[in-house]
PDB file of C-alpha atoms in Angstrom:
ATOM      1  CA  MET K   1      -0.043   0.046  -0.019  1.00  0.00           C
ATOM      2  CA  GLY K   2       1.518   3.352  -1.073  1.00  0.00           C
ATOM      3  CA  HIS K   3       0.631   6.874  -0.306  1.00  0.00           C
ATOM      4  CA  ALA K   4      -1.425   7.497  -3.389  1.00  0.00           C
ATOM      5  CA  SER K   5      -4.756   9.422  -2.923  1.00  0.00           C
ATOM      6  CA  LEU K   6      -7.551   7.315  -1.572  1.00  0.00           C
ATOM      7  CA  ASP K   7     -10.972   6.908  -3.169  1.00  0.00           C
ATOM      8  CA  MET K   8     -12.830   8.345  -0.211  1.00  0.00           C
ATOM      9  CA  ASP K   9     -16.249   7.297  -1.656  1.00  0.00           C
ATOM     10  CA  VAL K  10     -15.157   3.644  -1.478  1.00  0.00           C
ATOM     11  CA  VAL K  11     -13.827   4.120   2.055  1.00  0.00           C
ATOM     12  CA  ARG K  12     -17.126   5.771   3.283  1.00  0.00           C
ATOM     13  CA  SER K  13     -19.183   2.897   1.619  1.00  0.00           C
ATOM     14  CA  GLU K  14     -17.112   0.383   3.502  1.00  0.00           C
ATOM     15  CA  ILE K  15     -16.882   2.089   6.951  1.00  0.00           C
ATOM     16  CA  GLY K  16     -19.804   4.361   7.123  1.00  0.00           C
ATOM     17  CA  SER K  17     -20.188   8.171   7.300  1.00  0.00           C
ATOM     18  CA  TYR K  18     -18.337  10.912   9.221  1.00  0.00           C
ATOM     19  CA  GLY K  19     -19.936  11.149  12.662  1.00  0.00           C
ATOM     20  CA  GLU K  20     -18.248  14.021  14.547  1.00  0.00           C
ATOM     21  CA  THR K  21     -20.742  16.483  15.720  1.00  0.00           C
ATOM     22  CA  LYS K  22     -18.617  19.590  16.600  1.00  0.00           C
ATOM     23  CA  LYS K  23     -17.296  20.138  13.006  1.00  0.00           C
ATOM     24  CA  THR K  24     -18.440  18.749   9.703  1.00  0.00           C
ATOM     25  CA  LEU K  25     -15.893  16.862   7.629  1.00  0.00           C
ATOM     26  CA  SER K  26     -15.878  19.745   5.220  1.00  0.00           C
ATOM     27  CA  GLU K  27     -14.999  22.220   7.983  1.00  0.00           C
ATOM     28  CA  ARG K  28     -12.134  19.933   9.216  1.00  0.00           C
ATOM     29  CA  GLU K  29     -10.860  19.557   5.653  1.00  0.00           C
ATOM     30  CA  GLN K  30     -11.001  23.398   5.065  1.00  0.00           C
ATOM     31  CA  GLU K  31      -8.690  23.915   8.016  1.00  0.00           C
ATOM     32  CA  TYR K  32      -6.049  21.872   6.195  1.00  0.00           C
ATOM     33  CA  ARG K  33      -6.691  23.425   2.858  1.00  0.00           C
ATOM     34  CA  ASP K  34      -6.332  26.941   4.460  1.00  0.00           C
ATOM     35  CA  LEU K  35      -2.964  25.758   6.142  1.00  0.00           C
ATOM     36  CA  VAL K  36      -1.278  23.878   3.167  1.00  0.00           C
ATOM     37  CA  GLY K  37      -3.550  24.307   0.273  1.00  0.00           C
ATOM     38  CA  PHE K  38      -4.915  20.836   0.131  1.00  0.00           C
ATOM     39  CA  VAL K  39      -5.915  18.001   2.472  1.00  0.00           C
ATOM     40  CA  PRO K  40      -2.805  15.560   2.650  1.00  0.00           C
ATOM     41  CA  PRO K  41      -3.807  11.921   1.907  1.00  0.00           C
ATOM     42  CA  ARG K  42      -2.977  10.652   5.361  1.00  0.00           C
ATOM     43  CA  ILE K  43      -4.863  13.490   6.995  1.00  0.00           C
ATOM     44  CA  ALA K  44      -7.798  12.919   4.746  1.00  0.00           C
ATOM     45  CA  ALA K  45      -7.771   9.213   5.795  1.00  0.00           C
ATOM     46  CA  ARG K  46      -7.596   9.960   9.427  1.00  0.00           C
ATOM     47  CA  LEU K  47     -10.502  12.476   9.200  1.00  0.00           C
ATOM     48  CA  ALA K  48     -12.607   9.990   7.285  1.00  0.00           C
ATOM     49  CA  VAL K  49     -11.779   6.822   9.194  1.00  0.00           C
ATOM     50  CA  THR K  50     -11.423   8.165  12.781  1.00  0.00           C
ATOM     51  CA  GLY K  51     -14.196  10.576  12.236  1.00  0.00           C
ATOM     52  CA  THR K  52     -16.413   7.727  11.344  1.00  0.00           C
ATOM     53  CA  LEU K  53     -15.234   4.877  13.692  1.00  0.00           C
ATOM     54  CA  ASP K  54     -14.234   7.081  16.719  1.00  0.00           C
ATOM     55  CA  PRO K  55     -15.510  10.674  16.204  1.00  0.00           C
ATOM     56  CA  GLU K  56     -14.806  11.732  19.772  1.00  0.00           C
ATOM     57  CA  LEU K  57     -11.084  10.695  19.306  1.00  0.00           C
ATOM     58  CA  LEU K  58     -10.907  12.757  16.037  1.00  0.00           C
ATOM     59  CA  ARG K  59     -12.427  15.722  17.950  1.00  0.00           C
ATOM     60  CA  LEU K  60      -9.755  15.361  20.769  1.00  0.00           C
ATOM     61  CA  GLN K  61      -6.918  14.866  18.361  1.00  0.00           C
ATOM     62  CA  GLU K  62      -7.817  18.099  16.451  1.00  0.00           C
ATOM     63  CA  GLU K  63      -8.316  20.005  19.717  1.00  0.00           C
ATOM     64  CA  VAL K  64      -4.934  18.964  21.074  1.00  0.00           C
ATOM     65  CA  ARG K  65      -3.342  19.604  17.602  1.00  0.00           C
ATOM     66  CA  ASP K  66      -4.794  23.092  17.417  1.00  0.00           C
ATOM     67  CA  HIS K  67      -3.839  23.844  21.040  1.00  0.00           C
ATOM     68  CA  ALA K  68      -0.209  22.681  20.634  1.00  0.00           C
ATOM     69  CA  LEU K  69       0.229  24.036  16.967  1.00  0.00           C
ATOM     70  CA  TYR K  70      -1.185  27.563  17.545  1.00  0.00           C
ATOM     71  CA  PRO K  71      -0.281  28.830  20.940  1.00  0.00           C
ATOM     72  CA  ALA K  72      -1.136  32.538  21.614  1.00  0.00           C
ATOM     73  CA  CYS K  73       2.425  33.489  21.868  1.00  0.00           C
ATOM     74  CA  PHE K  74       3.374  32.523  18.267  1.00  0.00           C
ATOM     75  CA  ASP K  75       1.959  33.522  14.996  1.00  0.00           C
ATOM     76  CA  THR K  76       1.277  30.806  12.337  1.00  0.00           C
ATOM     77  CA  LYS K  77       4.372  31.541  10.387  1.00  0.00           C
ATOM     78  CA  THR K  78       6.580  31.074  13.454  1.00  0.00           C
ATOM     79  CA  SER K  79       4.832  27.865  14.570  1.00  0.00           C
ATOM     80  CA  GLN K  80       4.993  26.443  11.212  1.00  0.00           C
ATOM     81  CA  LEU K  81       8.809  27.351  10.786  1.00  0.00           C
ATOM     82  CA  MET K  82       9.482  25.537  14.076  1.00  0.00           C
ATOM     83  CA  VAL K  83       7.432  22.466  13.149  1.00  0.00           C
ATOM     84  CA  PHE K  84       9.245  22.415   9.797  1.00  0.00           C
ATOM     85  CA  ALA K  85      12.599  22.375  11.733  1.00  0.00           C
ATOM     86  CA  ILE K  86      11.584  19.632  14.015  1.00  0.00           C
ATOM     87  CA  LEU K  87      10.266  17.332  11.263  1.00  0.00           C
ATOM     88  CA  LEU K  88      13.139  18.063   9.071  1.00  0.00           C
ATOM     89  CA  ALA K  89      15.796  17.297  11.660  1.00  0.00           C
ATOM     90  CA  LYS K  90      13.914  13.948  12.244  1.00  0.00           C
ATOM     91  CA  LEU K  91      13.686  13.432   8.351  1.00  0.00           C
ATOM     92  CA  LEU K  92       9.982  12.975   8.493  1.00  0.00           C
ATOM     93  CA  ASP K  93       8.126  13.465   5.240  1.00  0.00           C
ATOM     94  CA  ALA K  94       5.526  15.785   6.910  1.00  0.00           C
ATOM     95  CA  ALA K  95       8.371  18.373   6.871  1.00  0.00           C
ATOM     96  CA  ALA K  96       7.417  19.340   3.376  1.00  0.00           C
ATOM     97  CA  LEU K  97       3.834  20.005   4.326  1.00  0.00           C
ATOM     98  CA  HIS K  98       4.887  22.351   7.158  1.00  0.00           C
ATOM     99  CA  ALA K  99       7.441  24.113   4.897  1.00  0.00           C
ATOM    100  CA  ARG K 100       4.501  24.690   2.473  1.00  0.00           C
ATOM    101  CA  ALA K 101       2.360  25.922   5.444  1.00  0.00           C
ATOM    102  CA  ALA K 102       5.245  28.256   6.562  1.00  0.00           C
ATOM    103  CA  ARG K 103       5.468  29.810   3.044  1.00  0.00           C
ATOM    104  CA  ARG K 104       1.644  30.243   2.902  1.00  0.00           C
ATOM    105  CA  ALA K 105       1.860  31.949   6.293  1.00  0.00           C
ATOM    106  CA  GLY K 106       4.519  34.459   4.925  1.00  0.00           C
ATOM    107  CA  ALA K 107       7.992  32.793   5.582  1.00  0.00           C
ATOM    108  CA  THR K 108      10.725  34.109   3.307  1.00  0.00           C
ATOM    109  CA  TRP K 109      13.220  32.030   1.494  1.00  0.00           C
ATOM    110  CA  GLU K 110      15.879  33.269   3.850  1.00  0.00           C
ATOM    111  CA  GLU K 111      13.768  32.177   6.841  1.00  0.00           C
ATOM    112  CA  MET K 112      13.275  28.742   5.293  1.00  0.00           C
ATOM    113  CA  GLN K 113      17.019  28.343   4.718  1.00  0.00           C
ATOM    114  CA  ALA K 114      17.656  29.356   8.420  1.00  0.00           C
ATOM    115  CA  VAL K 115      15.382  26.494   9.391  1.00  0.00           C
ATOM    116  CA  VAL K 116      17.270  24.105   7.205  1.00  0.00           C
ATOM    117  CA  SER K 117      20.500  25.386   8.882  1.00  0.00           C
ATOM    118  CA  PHE K 118      19.013  24.721  12.353  1.00  0.00           C
ATOM    119  CA  ALA K 119      17.911  21.271  11.374  1.00  0.00           C
ATOM    120  CA  TYR K 120      21.441  20.583   9.880  1.00  0.00           C
ATOM    121  CA  LEU K 121      22.932  21.183  13.330  1.00  0.00           C
ATOM    122  CA  TYR K 122      21.040  18.237  14.669  1.00  0.00           C
ATOM    123  CA  GLY K 123      20.208  16.112  11.648  1.00  0.00           C
ATOM    124  CA  GLY K 124      23.419  16.492   9.657  1.00  0.00           C
ATOM    125  CA  LEU K 125      23.829  16.478   5.983  1.00  0.00           C
ATOM    126  CA  PRO K 126      20.680  14.389   5.332  1.00  0.00           C
ATOM    127  CA  SER K 127      18.629  17.180   6.963  1.00  0.00           C
ATOM    128  CA  ALA K 128      20.451  19.733   4.933  1.00  0.00           C
ATOM    129  CA  ASN K 129      19.961  17.872   1.727  1.00  0.00           C
ATOM    130  CA  ARG K 130      16.180  17.184   2.285  1.00  0.00           C
ATOM    131  CA  GLY K 131      15.629  20.734   3.366  1.00  0.00           C
ATOM    132  CA  ALA K 132      17.222  22.077   0.235  1.00  0.00           C
ATOM    133  CA  GLU K 133      15.169  19.800  -1.818  1.00  0.00           C
ATOM    134  CA  ILE K 134      11.949  20.816  -0.103  1.00  0.00           C
ATOM    135  CA  ILE K 135      12.798  24.481  -0.704  1.00  0.00           C
ATOM    136  CA  ALA K 136      13.663  23.833  -4.362  1.00  0.00           C
ATOM    137  CA  GLN K 137      10.358  21.893  -4.902  1.00  0.00           C
ATOM    138  CA  LEU K 138       8.382  24.735  -3.286  1.00  0.00           C
ATOM    139  CA  ALA K 139      10.115  27.334  -5.350  1.00  0.00           C
ATOM    140  CA  GLU K 140       9.433  25.351  -8.480  1.00  0.00           C
ATOM    141  CA  SER K 141       5.779  24.950  -7.426  1.00  0.00           C
ATOM    142  CA  GLU K 142       5.261  28.604  -6.623  1.00  0.00           C
ATOM    143  CA  GLY K 143       7.020  29.588  -9.869  1.00  0.00           C
ATOM    144  CA  LYS K 144       4.780  27.321 -11.960  1.00  0.00           C
ATOM    145  CA  ASP K 145       1.700  28.672 -10.088  1.00  0.00           C
ATOM    146  CA  ARG K 146       2.697  32.260 -10.916  1.00  0.00           C
ATOM    147  CA  ALA K 147       3.359  31.303 -14.518  1.00  0.00           C
ATOM    148  CA  GLY K 148       0.083  29.646 -14.765  1.00  0.00           C
ATOM    149  CA  SER K 149      -1.953  32.511 -13.249  1.00  0.00           C
ATOM    150  CA  ALA K 150      -0.147  35.028 -15.468  1.00  0.00           C
ATOM    151  CA  VAL K 151      -1.439  33.222 -18.589  1.00  0.00           C
TER     152      VAL K 151
END
């Protein structure tokens, strides 16, 4: 099983419908779209599966996530830069999502590189290499988006 996108209609037909009562599935998904521009496949699966089979746990997960990820003392950009650094130092693939979120929250290329430099101190060249790759991919994506919108 890879990380390709899931056919959520098939998932719903097998396990049932989303059952959380505090927020709709669409509202939960929109929070991720606002943050990174789309709903990452693993998150989409967690929202759909846990939101159906254990909706109270999903609500708690999302509350803890929001509480930890958005403390009053940090703006979204700062929080996302820190999460990017932590995940990058650990070479976790979610680093790319949080790098994207940091850029969407206003992080500059210089700030992104500073995060890669932090991660390098604790993760070595693999973190530096992966960080540079993530920044290059973001730059490419943003450049293509700008070129596409200019047409």
